[in-house]
Structures are given as structure tokens and as C-alpha cells.
Amino acid sequence: MISFIKGILIEKNPTFVIIDVQGVGFGIYIPLSSFDKIGNIGEEVKLFTHLNVKEDSLTLYGFFTSEEKVLFEMLIEVSGIGPRTAIGILSGISVNEFRTLILNKNYARLTTIPGIGKKTAERLVLELYDKISKSSFKTTSETSTQITNQELRVEAIQALCSLGFSKPIAEKSVNNTLMSESNTITLEE
């Protein structure tokens, strides 16, 4: 098993990279989400990898984060989902958003991901619901709370700035208030 590869990025395409590790070039398929974060040609990079073994080939799939790799490995265990489809899913949606869709059983949104039809969306929810709910990713409520708190923070800072407070003072006040209060604080408070 090859858990990760660290080396110099030699070639970079949206779905494929070549990394030179001590004179050996590894060709690795990647999702678009990793392409954006990977870095530039000539720089040292590290990708978490999954080696897919078939009768006639050995194929490496790489991911910028370990969470992408874990989700990829969950996806390829679902019947009817191969490595290429799993890479396509990861290219079209973030790990946390995918997890939220599965836990909320949002079939309609799942079918908007390229390569996922109605039956595949149903199979994904059926086979991944328990695995994802027990995984180490953030829970849906934690993700929702973070989004809500971030939106609340931005709106509160904008409101204070519009009332004449300087941005640094507004940020400090809002941050202190959010840290000292419970998660149920409103914008007016």
C-alpha cells in the first residue's frame, strides 16, 4: 500500500499529475478539488494516495487532504461506484457538503453531481449513511453551526461598521461576544 507520495511536481493537469520522487515519476489521478490546492510545477508536494489494483493495471489516485482519501475509499466500496466515478464526485462537491447531503438524504442535490443518477443517489445514501454518521468528519450540526456563526459574525461586523465603529473594534467586539455567549445568540444581541 502506498499511503502518500511526497516529491517534486513535474506535470499538472486538472485530473492528472506526475510527481518525481527520487528520480521515479508517479502518475496520479486527482479530483479537481486537489488540483486547485496542489501547488505549482517545480514545487515539493504531498498527496495522500490510494492504489487501485486490477488484473491489468495499477492506478494511483491522489488527494490533497486525508478526508478526501477516506471519502474516496468509502465511495469505491459502494456497488456500482468505481474509482473514476468517485473522483468525479469529489471533483463536484466538498467532503463536508457530500457528508451533509448523505446525512440529510438529499437525493435531489446528489443527482446534480455529474455521473450520479436517481438510483445511484439512493444507493449512496443507503450504503454510506451509517458509515458517514460514524466517521470522524465534523457532524452536520457542527458544520451548520460554524456556517451560521460565520455568517452571524460577518453580518454583525458589517452592522457595527455601518453604525460608525472602526472595523478592528467591531471585529474584536463581535469575536469576544461570540466566544462568551452560547450558540443561540441573535444578530440583534
CSV table of C-alpha atoms in Angstrom, one decimal:
chain,number,residue,atom,x,y,z
A,1,MET,CA,0.0,0.0,0.0
A,2,ILE,CA,1.2,3.5,-0.8
A,3,SER,CA,-0.3,5.9,1.8
A,4,PHE,CA,1.2,9.1,0.4
A,5,ILE,CA,3.7,10.4,-2.1
A,6,LYS,CA,5.9,13.4,-1.5
A,7,GLY,CA,8.1,14.8,-4.2
A,8,ILE,CA,8.5,17.5,-6.9
A,9,LEU,CA,5.6,18.3,-9.1
A,10,ILE,CA,6.7,17.7,-12.7
A,11,GLU,CA,3.4,17.9,-14.6
A,12,LYS,CA,0.0,19.2,-13.6
A,13,ASN,CA,-3.3,18.8,-15.4
A,14,PRO,CA,-6.8,19.2,-13.9
A,15,THR,CA,-7.3,15.4,-13.4
A,16,PHE,CA,-3.7,14.1,-13.5
A,17,VAL,CA,-0.3,14.9,-12.1
A,18,ILE,CA,3.2,13.5,-12.2
A,19,ILE,CA,5.3,13.7,-9.1
A,20,ASP,CA,9.1,12.9,-9.2
A,21,VAL,CA,10.2,11.0,-6.1
A,22,GLN,CA,13.9,10.4,-6.1
A,23,GLY,CA,14.0,10.0,-9.9
A,24,VAL,CA,10.8,7.9,-10.3
A,25,GLY,CA,7.8,9.7,-11.8
A,26,PHE,CA,4.5,8.7,-10.3
A,27,GLY,CA,1.4,9.4,-12.4
A,28,ILE,CA,-1.5,10.1,-10.1
A,29,TYR,CA,-5.2,10.8,-10.9
A,30,ILE,CA,-6.6,13.6,-8.8
A,31,PRO,CA,-10.0,15.3,-8.3
A,32,LEU,CA,-10.4,19.0,-9.3
A,33,SER,CA,-10.6,19.9,-5.6
A,34,SER,CA,-7.0,18.8,-5.2
A,35,PHE,CA,-5.8,20.4,-8.4
A,36,ASP,CA,-6.7,23.9,-7.1
A,37,LYS,CA,-4.6,23.3,-3.9
A,38,ILE,CA,-1.7,21.2,-5.0
A,39,GLY,CA,0.8,24.0,-5.9
A,40,ASN,CA,2.9,24.8,-8.9
A,41,ILE,CA,5.2,22.8,-11.1
A,42,GLY,CA,8.7,22.5,-9.6
A,43,GLU,CA,7.4,22.8,-6.0
A,44,GLU,CA,7.5,19.9,-3.5
A,45,VAL,CA,4.0,18.5,-2.9
A,46,LYS,CA,2.5,15.7,-0.8
A,47,LEU,CA,-0.6,13.8,-1.8
A,48,PHE,CA,-2.4,11.1,0.1
A,49,THR,CA,-2.8,8.2,-2.2
A,50,HIS,CA,-4.9,5.1,-2.9
A,51,LEU,CA,-3.5,2.3,-5.1
A,52,ASN,CA,-6.2,0.6,-7.2
A,53,VAL,CA,-5.2,-2.9,-8.3
A,54,LYS,CA,-6.9,-4.5,-11.3
A,55,GLU,CA,-5.9,-7.5,-13.3
A,56,ASP,CA,-4.2,-5.4,-16.0
A,57,SER,CA,-3.2,-2.2,-14.2
A,58,LEU,CA,-2.1,-0.5,-11.0
A,59,THR,CA,-3.5,3.0,-10.8
A,60,LEU,CA,-2.7,5.7,-8.2
A,61,TYR,CA,-5.4,8.2,-7.0
A,62,GLY,CA,-4.2,11.2,-5.0
A,63,PHE,CA,-5.8,13.6,-2.7
A,64,PHE,CA,-4.7,16.9,-1.0
A,65,THR,CA,-6.4,16.0,2.3
A,66,SER,CA,-6.8,12.7,4.1
A,67,GLU,CA,-10.6,13.4,4.4
A,68,GLU,CA,-10.8,13.3,0.6
A,69,LYS,CA,-9.0,10.0,0.6
A,70,VAL,CA,-11.2,8.5,3.3
A,71,LEU,CA,-14.4,9.6,1.4
A,72,PHE,CA,-12.9,8.2,-1.9
A,73,GLU,CA,-12.3,4.8,-0.2
A,74,MET,CA,-15.9,4.8,1.2
A,75,LEU,CA,-17.3,5.7,-2.3
A,76,ILE,CA,-15.5,2.9,-4.1
A,77,GLU,CA,-16.9,0.3,-1.7
A,78,VAL,CA,-20.4,1.2,-2.9
A,79,SER,CA,-21.6,-1.2,-5.6
A,80,GLY,CA,-21.6,0.5,-9.0
A,81,ILE,CA,-19.2,3.3,-8.0
A,82,GLY,CA,-15.7,2.9,-9.4
A,83,PRO,CA,-12.6,5.0,-8.9
A,84,ARG,CA,-13.3,7.3,-11.9
A,85,THR,CA,-16.9,8.0,-10.7
A,86,ALA,CA,-15.6,8.6,-7.1
A,87,ILE,CA,-13.0,11.1,-8.4
A,88,GLY,CA,-15.9,12.7,-10.4
A,89,ILE,CA,-17.9,13.0,-7.2
A,90,LEU,CA,-15.0,14.6,-5.3
A,91,SER,CA,-14.5,17.0,-8.2
A,92,GLY,CA,-18.0,18.2,-8.0
A,93,ILE,CA,-18.6,18.6,-4.2
A,94,SER,CA,-16.7,19.2,-1.0
A,95,VAL,CA,-16.3,16.4,1.6
A,96,ASN,CA,-18.4,18.2,4.2
A,97,GLU,CA,-21.1,19.1,1.7
A,98,PHE,CA,-21.3,15.5,0.5
A,99,ARG,CA,-21.5,14.2,4.0
A,100,THR,CA,-24.3,16.7,4.8
A,101,LEU,CA,-26.2,15.5,1.7
A,102,ILE,CA,-25.9,11.9,2.7
A,103,LEU,CA,-27.0,12.5,6.3
A,104,ASN,CA,-29.9,14.7,5.2
A,105,LYS,CA,-30.8,12.1,2.5
A,106,ASN,CA,-30.9,14.9,-0.1
A,107,TYR,CA,-31.4,12.8,-3.2
A,108,ALA,CA,-32.2,15.7,-5.5
A,109,ARG,CA,-28.9,17.5,-4.8
A,110,LEU,CA,-26.9,14.3,-5.1
A,111,THR,CA,-28.3,13.8,-8.6
A,112,THR,CA,-26.9,17.1,-9.7
A,113,ILE,CA,-23.4,15.7,-9.3
A,114,PRO,CA,-22.1,14.5,-12.7
A,115,GLY,CA,-22.4,10.7,-13.1
A,116,ILE,CA,-25.0,10.3,-10.3
A,117,GLY,CA,-28.5,9.3,-11.3
A,118,LYS,CA,-31.5,8.7,-9.0
A,119,LYS,CA,-30.7,5.0,-8.4
A,120,THR,CA,-27.1,5.7,-7.7
A,121,ALA,CA,-28.0,8.6,-5.3
A,122,GLU,CA,-30.3,6.2,-3.4
A,123,ARG,CA,-27.6,3.5,-3.3
A,124,LEU,CA,-25.1,6.1,-2.0
A,125,VAL,CA,-27.4,7.1,0.9
A,126,LEU,CA,-28.3,3.5,1.7
A,127,GLU,CA,-24.7,2.2,1.8
A,128,LEU,CA,-23.0,5.3,3.2
A,129,TYR,CA,-25.4,6.7,5.8
A,130,ASP,CA,-24.2,4.6,8.7
A,131,LYS,CA,-20.5,4.8,7.7
A,132,ILE,CA,-20.6,8.6,7.4
A,133,SER,CA,-22.6,9.1,10.6
A,134,LYS,CA,-19.9,7.2,12.5
A,135,SER,CA,-16.9,8.7,10.7
A,136,SER,CA,-14.5,11.2,12.2
A,137,PHE,CA,-15.7,14.1,10.0
A,138,LYS,CA,-17.5,17.0,11.6
A,139,THR,CA,-21.1,16.3,12.2
A,140,THR,CA,-23.8,18.1,10.3
A,141,SER,CA,-24.8,20.2,13.3
A,142,GLU,CA,-21.2,21.3,13.8
A,143,THR,CA,-20.9,22.3,10.2
A,144,SER,CA,-24.2,24.1,10.3
A,145,THR,CA,-23.2,25.9,13.5
A,146,GLN,CA,-19.9,27.0,12.0
A,147,ILE,CA,-21.6,28.4,8.9
A,148,THR,CA,-24.3,30.1,11.0
A,149,ASN,CA,-21.7,31.6,13.4
A,150,GLN,CA,-19.5,32.8,10.5
A,151,GLU,CA,-22.5,34.4,8.7
A,152,LEU,CA,-23.6,35.9,12.0
A,153,ARG,CA,-20.1,37.2,12.6
A,154,VAL,CA,-19.9,38.9,9.2
A,155,GLU,CA,-23.3,40.5,9.5
A,156,ALA,CA,-22.6,41.8,13.0
A,157,ILE,CA,-19.3,43.3,11.9
A,158,GLN,CA,-21.0,45.0,8.9
A,159,ALA,CA,-23.7,46.3,11.1
A,160,LEU,CA,-21.3,47.8,13.6
A,161,CYS,CA,-19.2,49.4,10.9
A,162,SER,CA,-22.3,51.0,9.4
A,163,LEU,CA,-23.0,52.5,12.8
A,164,GLY,CA,-19.6,54.2,12.7
A,165,PHE,CA,-17.4,51.7,14.6
A,166,SER,CA,-14.0,51.0,13.1
A,167,LYS,CA,-13.5,47.5,11.6
A,168,PRO,CA,-10.9,46.4,14.1
A,169,ILE,CA,-13.0,47.4,17.1
A,170,ALA,CA,-16.1,45.8,15.5
A,171,GLU,CA,-14.2,42.5,14.9
A,172,LYS,CA,-12.9,42.4,18.4
A,173,SER,CA,-16.3,43.1,20.0
A,174,VAL,CA,-18.1,40.5,17.9
A,175,ASN,CA,-15.4,37.9,18.5
A,176,ASN,CA,-15.5,38.5,22.2
A,177,THR,CA,-19.3,38.3,22.3
A,178,LEU,CA,-19.4,35.1,20.2
A,179,MET,CA,-16.8,33.4,22.4
A,180,SER,CA,-18.6,34.3,25.7
A,181,GLU,CA,-22.2,33.6,24.5
A,182,SER,CA,-23.9,30.3,23.7
A,183,ASN,CA,-24.6,29.3,20.1
A,184,THR,CA,-28.1,30.7,20.2
A,185,ILE,CA,-27.2,34.4,20.1
A,186,THR,CA,-29.1,36.5,17.6
A,187,LEU,CA,-27.7,39.3,15.4
A,188,GLU,CA,-29.5,41.9,17.5
A,189,GLU,CA,-28.0,40.7,20.7
